[in-house]
Coordinates of C-alpha atoms and ligand atoms in Angstrom, one line a residue:
M1 CA 29.6 -42.6 -36.1
V2 CA 27.0 -44.3 -34.0
E3 CA 25.1 -41.7 -32.0
R4 CA 23.1 -42.5 -28.9
V5 CA 19.4 -41.6 -29.4
K6 CA 18.2 -39.1 -26.9
R7 CA 14.7 -40.0 -25.7
V8 CA 12.5 -36.9 -25.2
A9 CA 9.3 -36.2 -23.4
I10 CA 7.5 -32.9 -24.4
L11 CA 5.0 -31.3 -22.1
G12 CA 2.9 -28.8 -23.9
S13 CA 3.6 -30.3 -27.3
T14 CA 0.9 -28.4 -29.1
G15 CA 2.0 -24.9 -28.0
S16 CA 4.5 -22.7 -29.8
V17 CA 7.6 -24.1 -28.2
G18 CA 6.2 -27.6 -28.3
T19 CA 5.6 -27.6 -32.0
Q20 CA 9.0 -25.9 -32.7
T21 CA 10.6 -28.6 -30.5
L22 CA 9.0 -31.2 -32.8
D23 CA 10.4 -29.3 -35.8
I24 CA 13.9 -29.8 -34.4
V25 CA 13.1 -33.5 -33.8
R26 CA 12.1 -33.8 -37.4
S27 CA 15.5 -32.5 -38.4
F28 CA 17.4 -35.1 -36.3
P29 CA 15.6 -38.4 -36.7
Q30 CA 18.8 -40.3 -35.9
S31 CA 19.5 -38.6 -32.6
L32 CA 16.2 -37.5 -31.1
R33 CA 13.2 -39.7 -30.4
V34 CA 9.9 -38.6 -28.9
V35 CA 8.9 -41.0 -26.2
A36 CA 6.1 -39.0 -24.6
L37 CA 3.8 -36.2 -25.6
A38 CA 1.4 -34.2 -23.4
A39 CA -0.9 -31.4 -24.3
G40 CA -3.8 -29.5 -22.6
R41 CA -6.5 -28.4 -25.0
N42 CA -5.6 -29.0 -28.6
E43 CA -6.6 -32.6 -28.9
R44 CA -6.7 -32.6 -32.7
L45 CA -3.1 -31.5 -33.1
L46 CA -2.0 -33.8 -30.3
R47 CA -3.6 -36.7 -32.2
D48 CA -1.8 -35.7 -35.4
Q49 CA 1.5 -35.5 -33.4
V50 CA 0.9 -39.0 -31.9
L51 CA 0.4 -40.4 -35.4
E52 CA 3.5 -38.8 -36.8
F53 CA 6.0 -39.3 -33.9
K54 CA 4.6 -42.5 -32.4
P55 CA 5.4 -41.9 -28.8
S56 CA 5.1 -44.7 -26.3
Y57 CA 3.1 -42.5 -23.9
V58 CA 0.6 -39.7 -24.3
H59 CA -1.3 -37.4 -21.9
A60 CA -4.3 -35.3 -23.0
G61 CA -5.3 -32.7 -20.4
S62 CA -8.8 -32.8 -21.7
G63 CA -9.2 -36.5 -21.0
R64 CA -8.6 -39.7 -23.0
L65 CA -7.6 -39.6 -26.6
D66 CA -9.3 -41.8 -29.1
S67 CA -7.3 -43.7 -31.8
V68 CA -3.9 -43.5 -30.4
D69 CA -3.1 -47.2 -30.8
G70 CA 0.2 -48.2 -29.4
A71 CA 0.6 -45.3 -27.0
T72 CA -0.1 -45.8 -23.3
Q73 CA -2.2 -43.0 -21.9
I74 CA -0.9 -41.4 -18.7
A75 CA -3.3 -39.4 -16.6
N76 CA -0.8 -37.7 -14.4
L77 CA 1.7 -35.2 -15.9
E78 CA 4.1 -35.8 -13.0
D79 CA 4.2 -39.6 -13.8
L80 CA 4.9 -38.7 -17.4
A81 CA 7.8 -36.4 -16.4
C82 CA 9.7 -39.2 -14.7
L83 CA 9.2 -42.2 -17.0
S84 CA 12.3 -44.5 -16.8
D85 CA 12.8 -44.5 -20.6
V86 CA 12.9 -40.7 -20.9
D87 CA 16.4 -39.0 -21.0
L88 CA 15.2 -35.3 -21.2
V89 CA 12.0 -33.6 -20.4
V90 CA 11.0 -30.5 -22.3
V91 CA 8.6 -28.4 -20.2
A92 CA 6.8 -26.1 -22.6
T93 CA 3.6 -25.7 -20.7
V94 CA 2.1 -22.2 -19.7
G95 CA 1.7 -20.7 -16.3
A96 CA 1.8 -22.7 -13.1
A97 CA 1.0 -26.0 -14.9
G98 CA 4.6 -27.0 -15.4
L99 CA 5.8 -26.6 -11.8
R100 CA 5.0 -30.1 -10.3
P101 CA 6.1 -32.0 -13.4
T102 CA 9.4 -30.0 -13.5
L103 CA 10.1 -30.9 -9.9
A104 CA 9.1 -34.5 -10.5
A105 CA 11.5 -34.7 -13.5
L106 CA 14.4 -33.1 -11.6
G107 CA 13.7 -35.3 -8.6
A108 CA 14.0 -38.3 -10.8
G109 CA 17.4 -37.0 -12.1
K110 CA 16.2 -36.0 -15.5
P111 CA 17.5 -32.9 -17.2
V112 CA 14.7 -30.4 -17.9
A113 CA 14.7 -28.1 -20.9
L114 CA 12.6 -25.4 -19.4
A115 CA 10.5 -22.9 -21.5
N116 CA 7.8 -22.3 -18.9
K117 CA 9.5 -19.5 -16.9
E118 CA 6.7 -19.2 -14.5
V119 CA 7.9 -22.4 -12.9
I120 CA 11.0 -20.6 -11.7
V121 CA 9.1 -17.4 -10.9
I122 CA 6.7 -19.2 -8.7
A123 CA 9.1 -21.5 -6.9
G124 CA 12.7 -20.5 -7.8
D125 CA 14.3 -21.7 -4.6
H126 CA 12.5 -25.1 -4.7
V127 CA 13.3 -25.7 -8.4
M128 CA 17.0 -24.8 -8.0
A129 CA 17.3 -26.9 -4.9
A130 CA 15.7 -29.9 -6.7
S131 CA 18.2 -29.5 -9.5
R132 CA 21.2 -29.2 -7.1
D133 CA 20.1 -32.2 -5.0
S134 CA 19.7 -34.6 -7.9
G135 CA 22.4 -33.1 -10.1
A136 CA 19.9 -32.9 -13.0
P137 CA 20.4 -29.6 -14.9
I138 CA 17.9 -27.0 -15.9
L139 CA 18.5 -26.2 -19.6
P140 CA 16.8 -22.8 -20.4
V141 CA 14.7 -22.7 -23.6
D142 CA 14.3 -19.1 -24.1
S143 CA 16.4 -16.8 -26.2
E144 CA 17.6 -14.5 -23.4
P145 CA 18.7 -17.1 -20.7
S146 CA 20.0 -19.3 -23.5
A147 CA 22.2 -16.3 -24.6
V148 CA 23.5 -15.7 -21.1
W149 CA 24.2 -19.4 -20.7
Q150 CA 26.1 -19.5 -24.0
C151 CA 28.0 -16.3 -23.0
L152 CA 29.0 -17.9 -19.7
A153 CA 30.3 -21.1 -21.4
G154 CA 34.0 -21.5 -20.8
E155 CA 34.1 -18.7 -18.2
S156 CA 35.1 -19.3 -14.6
G157 CA 33.0 -16.8 -12.8
A158 CA 34.0 -13.1 -12.8
V159 CA 30.6 -12.0 -14.0
G160 CA 30.0 -8.3 -13.6
R161 CA 26.4 -8.0 -14.8
L162 CA 23.8 -9.5 -17.1
I163 CA 22.3 -7.3 -19.8
I164 CA 19.0 -8.8 -21.0
T165 CA 17.6 -7.5 -24.2
A166 CA 13.9 -6.7 -24.8
S167 CA 12.3 -6.1 -28.2
G168 CA 9.8 -3.7 -26.5
G169 CA 6.8 -5.7 -27.7
A170 CA 3.9 -4.8 -29.9
F171 CA 3.4 -1.2 -28.6
R172 CA 7.0 0.1 -28.3
G173 CA 7.3 3.7 -29.1
R174 CA 3.7 4.4 -28.1
S175 CA 2.7 6.2 -24.8
W176 CA 1.0 4.1 -22.2
D177 CA -2.1 6.4 -22.2
S178 CA -2.6 5.8 -25.9
L179 CA -3.1 2.0 -25.3
A180 CA -6.5 2.1 -23.5
N181 CA -8.4 0.8 -26.5
V182 CA -5.9 -1.6 -28.2
S183 CA -7.4 -4.9 -29.1
P184 CA -6.0 -8.4 -28.3
E185 CA -5.3 -8.8 -32.1
E186 CA -3.1 -5.7 -32.1
A187 CA -1.3 -6.8 -28.9
L188 CA -0.7 -10.3 -30.4
K189 CA 1.3 -8.9 -33.3
H190 CA 4.8 -9.2 -31.9
P191 CA 7.3 -7.2 -33.9
T192 CA 10.1 -9.8 -34.1
W193 CA 9.1 -13.2 -32.5
T194 CA 6.5 -15.8 -33.2
M195 CA 5.4 -17.1 -29.8
G196 CA 2.3 -18.3 -27.9
R197 CA -0.5 -15.9 -26.9
K198 CA 0.3 -15.5 -23.2
I199 CA 3.9 -14.7 -23.7
T200 CA 3.2 -12.3 -26.6
I201 CA 0.9 -10.3 -24.4
D202 CA 3.5 -10.5 -21.6
S203 CA 6.0 -9.1 -24.1
A204 CA 3.7 -6.1 -24.9
T205 CA 3.5 -5.3 -21.1
L206 CA 7.1 -6.3 -20.4
A207 CA 5.8 -8.6 -17.7
N208 CA 7.7 -11.3 -19.7
K209 CA 10.9 -9.4 -19.2
A210 CA 10.3 -9.0 -15.5
F211 CA 9.8 -12.8 -15.3
E212 CA 13.1 -13.3 -17.3
V213 CA 14.9 -11.1 -14.8
I214 CA 13.6 -13.3 -11.9
E215 CA 14.4 -16.4 -13.9
A216 CA 18.0 -15.2 -14.6
H217 CA 18.5 -14.3 -10.9
Y218 CA 17.8 -17.9 -10.0
L219 CA 19.4 -19.7 -13.0
F220 CA 22.7 -17.8 -12.9
D221 CA 22.7 -16.9 -9.2
I222 CA 23.2 -13.2 -9.9
P223 CA 21.8 -10.5 -7.6
Y224 CA 19.0 -8.3 -9.0
D225 CA 21.1 -5.2 -8.9
R226 CA 23.4 -6.7 -11.4
I227 CA 20.8 -7.5 -14.0
D228 CA 20.0 -4.8 -16.5
V229 CA 17.3 -4.7 -19.2
V230 CA 17.9 -2.7 -22.5
I231 CA 15.5 -2.2 -25.4
H232 CA 16.9 -3.7 -28.5
R233 CA 14.3 -3.6 -31.2
Q234 CA 15.8 -6.0 -33.7
S235 CA 16.0 -9.0 -31.4
I236 CA 19.4 -10.0 -33.0
I237 CA 21.4 -9.8 -29.8
H238 CA 19.6 -12.1 -27.4
S239 CA 21.4 -11.0 -24.3
M240 CA 24.9 -10.0 -23.1
V241 CA 27.2 -10.7 -20.1
E242 CA 29.6 -8.1 -18.8
F243 CA 32.6 -9.6 -17.0
T244 CA 34.5 -7.9 -14.2
D245 CA 37.2 -6.7 -16.5
G246 CA 34.6 -4.7 -18.5
S247 CA 34.6 -7.1 -21.5
V248 CA 31.1 -7.9 -22.8
K249 CA 30.1 -11.0 -24.7
A250 CA 26.9 -11.0 -26.7
Q251 CA 25.1 -13.9 -28.3
I252 CA 23.8 -13.2 -31.7
G253 CA 21.4 -14.9 -34.1
P254 CA 18.1 -14.6 -36.1
P255 CA 15.0 -14.3 -33.8
D256 CA 14.0 -18.0 -34.2
M257 CA 13.1 -20.0 -31.1
R258 CA 14.4 -23.2 -32.7
Y259 CA 17.9 -22.0 -32.0
P260 CA 17.6 -22.0 -28.2
I261 CA 15.5 -25.1 -28.3
Q262 CA 18.1 -27.0 -30.4
F263 CA 20.9 -25.8 -28.1
A264 CA 19.1 -27.1 -25.0
L265 CA 18.2 -30.5 -26.7
F266 CA 21.8 -31.2 -27.7
Y267 CA 23.8 -29.5 -25.0
P268 CA 26.7 -29.6 -24.6
E269 CA 27.1 -30.5 -28.3
R270 CA 26.2 -28.3 -31.3
Q271 CA 24.6 -29.7 -34.4
A272 CA 24.4 -28.4 -37.9
N273 CA 20.8 -27.8 -38.9
P274 CA 20.4 -26.5 -42.5
S275 CA 16.7 -25.8 -42.0
L276 CA 17.4 -22.9 -39.7
P277 CA 17.8 -19.4 -41.1
R278 CA 21.4 -18.0 -41.0
F279 CA 22.5 -14.7 -39.6
D280 CA 23.8 -12.5 -42.4
A281 CA 25.9 -9.8 -40.7
A282 CA 26.5 -7.8 -43.9
N283 CA 22.7 -7.4 -44.4
A284 CA 21.6 -7.3 -40.8
G285 CA 21.2 -3.5 -40.9
T286 CA 21.5 -1.3 -37.8
L287 CA 21.3 -2.7 -34.3
T288 CA 19.9 -0.2 -31.8
F289 CA 19.8 0.0 -28.0
E290 CA 17.6 2.3 -25.9
P291 CA 17.0 2.6 -22.2
M292 CA 13.8 0.9 -21.0
D293 CA 11.3 3.5 -19.8
P294 CA 9.5 2.1 -16.7
E295 CA 6.6 4.6 -17.2
H296 CA 5.9 3.0 -20.5
Y297 CA 5.9 -0.5 -18.9
P298 CA 4.2 -0.4 -15.5
C299 CA 4.1 -4.1 -15.1
F300 CA 7.9 -4.4 -15.2
Q301 CA 9.2 -2.9 -12.0
M302 CA 6.1 -4.1 -10.0
I303 CA 6.9 -7.7 -10.9
V304 CA 10.7 -7.4 -10.5
D305 CA 10.0 -5.9 -7.0
C306 CA 8.0 -9.0 -6.2
G307 CA 11.0 -11.1 -7.2
K308 CA 13.2 -9.0 -4.9
R309 CA 10.8 -9.4 -2.0
G310 CA 10.8 -13.2 -2.5
G311 CA 8.5 -15.5 -0.5
T312 CA 5.0 -15.8 -2.0
W313 CA 5.2 -12.4 -3.8
P314 CA 6.5 -13.6 -7.2
A315 CA 4.0 -16.5 -7.2
V316 CA 1.2 -13.9 -6.6
A317 CA 2.6 -11.7 -9.4
A318 CA 2.6 -14.7 -11.8
G319 CA -0.9 -15.9 -10.9
A320 CA -2.3 -12.4 -11.2
D321 CA -0.6 -11.8 -14.5
E322 CA -1.9 -15.1 -15.9
A323 CA -5.5 -14.1 -15.0
A324 CA -5.0 -10.5 -16.3
V325 CA -3.8 -11.7 -19.6
D326 CA -6.7 -14.2 -19.9
L327 CA -9.1 -11.4 -19.1
F328 CA -7.6 -9.1 -21.7
L329 CA -7.7 -11.8 -24.4
D330 CA -11.4 -12.5 -23.5
R331 CA -12.0 -8.7 -23.8
A332 CA -13.2 -8.5 -20.2
I333 CA -10.6 -5.8 -19.3
R334 CA -8.5 -3.2 -21.2
F335 CA -4.9 -3.7 -22.0
T336 CA -4.0 -0.8 -19.7
S337 CA -5.9 -2.6 -16.9
I338 CA -3.5 -5.5 -16.8
P339 CA -1.1 -3.7 -14.4
E340 CA -4.1 -2.5 -12.3
V341 CA -5.3 -6.1 -11.9
I342 CA -1.8 -7.2 -10.7
K343 CA -1.4 -4.2 -8.4
T344 CA -4.8 -4.7 -6.8
T345 CA -4.2 -8.4 -6.3
L346 CA -0.7 -7.7 -4.8
A347 CA -2.3 -5.2 -2.4
A348 CA -4.7 -7.9 -1.1
H349 CA -2.1 -10.5 -0.6
R350 CA -1.1 -11.7 2.8
P351 CA 2.4 -13.0 2.4
I352 CA 3.6 -16.3 4.0
A353 CA 7.1 -16.4 5.5
N354 CA 9.3 -19.3 4.3
P355 CA 6.6 -20.8 2.1
D356 CA 6.7 -24.5 1.2
L357 CA 5.7 -25.7 -2.3
D358 CA 2.0 -26.0 -1.5
D359 CA 2.1 -22.5 -0.1
L360 CA 3.6 -21.2 -3.3
I361 CA 1.2 -23.0 -5.6
G362 CA -1.7 -21.9 -3.3
A363 CA -0.5 -18.3 -3.5
A364 CA -0.4 -18.4 -7.3
E365 CA -3.9 -20.0 -7.4
W366 CA -5.3 -17.5 -4.9
A367 CA -3.9 -14.7 -7.0
R368 CA -5.4 -16.0 -10.2
G369 CA -8.8 -16.4 -8.6
H370 CA -8.7 -13.0 -6.9
A371 CA -7.7 -11.3 -10.1
L372 CA -10.4 -13.0 -12.1
A373 CA -13.0 -12.0 -9.5
L374 CA -11.9 -8.3 -9.8
A375 CA -13.1 -8.2 -13.4
T376 CA -16.2 -10.4 -12.7
G377 CA -17.2 -8.1 -9.9
H378 CA -16.6 -5.1 -12.2
A379 CA -14.0 -3.7 -9.8
I380 CA -11.7 -3.4 -12.8
R381 CA -12.6 -3.1 -16.5
Ligands
MG401 MG1 12.4 -14.5 -23.9

C-alpha cells in the first residue's frame, strides 16, 4: 500500500510534547515527515533535532542557529505555521506563545494538533471561529480532551456530561496548609505522568485541570455545568462521557502522552505502534475515584470561574498563572502563594467587554507583568 506522507511542522519541538511527537515520527518514517521545527531556548537540542530530522525550515526563538545547512531559517513563528508544504501543525509551545501561530495555521486551512491549552483558554472564541471559518480542525493533544474526543467518535450528539479525570498531582492527599514549604523539586515529581515543568506545577495546583475544563467547554461546545472533574489517581481512565441515556464511555490506556499525540497525528486512522506500552487489564490493579476537594486546590474554582465569566478573565488567569509558576520555580514565592498571586492579579484587572485578539493577548501580558511585580515588590512571597 502506498501511503501519502504527512508533512508536519512542530512548534515547541524541544519540550516534552515536542520530543515525544518526534518519537512518534521516528516510529513512522514512511508516513510522517518533519518539514519544520521551532523551539525557544534549547538551541543545542534543536540543532540535534535538525541534524536528525533534516527539516526544510527551522526557527530558533533565541536567534539564528549555526550549522543547520539545508534548512531555511524562519524568523517568524506565524510564517512557519502556514508554510505551503506543511499538512499539519503541532503546537506544543507553552503559555501565550502558541496563540498567534495557531490562528495563522487555522487561517491557512491547516489542521492544528494542539497541546498548548492556554491558546484556547486565552482566546477560545477566536480560535474556535478560526477553525470553523476555514474548516481546519483542532486536534487535541492532551490525554483528557483526546479521551473525550475518542468517546464522542461515532456518536451523534446526546451528550449528557463530560467527566474529566485528574491524578491530583504531586501533593494529593496532603492538606493545603502543609504545603507552605514544599520545594520546586517536590512539586515537579508528578505521580503518573512525565510532562514539562509548567504543566507539572499546574497539575499540583490543579490549575491545569481548570484550563482543561475551559478547553473542553470550547472544543466540545458543552456548558460548564455539564463538565465534572473527578480525582482518579491511577491516570488509566483519561476521561469519560456520559450520554443522555445514562450510558458512560471511558477511554483507557497507559499514562503515556505518545498515545494522544499519535492519535492526533494520524486521525482519523489508527496505526499499530509496537514501541508504546500496552494496557494490561489483568494486572492493572484497582482503579479508584474520589471527589475533588476544592479546599485542597484553591486555584481550580478561581480559574474555572474566570472561564465562566469569559471576556478577558480567562486570559488574565492564564497570564497570572504563568507568572506565578515561574516565580515558584525561581523560588521567589511559596507554592501556596500561587493562588494568592492569581487572586490578587484578578482583583486588579479591569475587564474589557467583547475583547478582540489584541485585547486578549494584552490582558494576558498585563496579568503576567502584574503578577511578576507582586513578588518583586514583596507584596507576595
Ligand atoms: Mg491533561
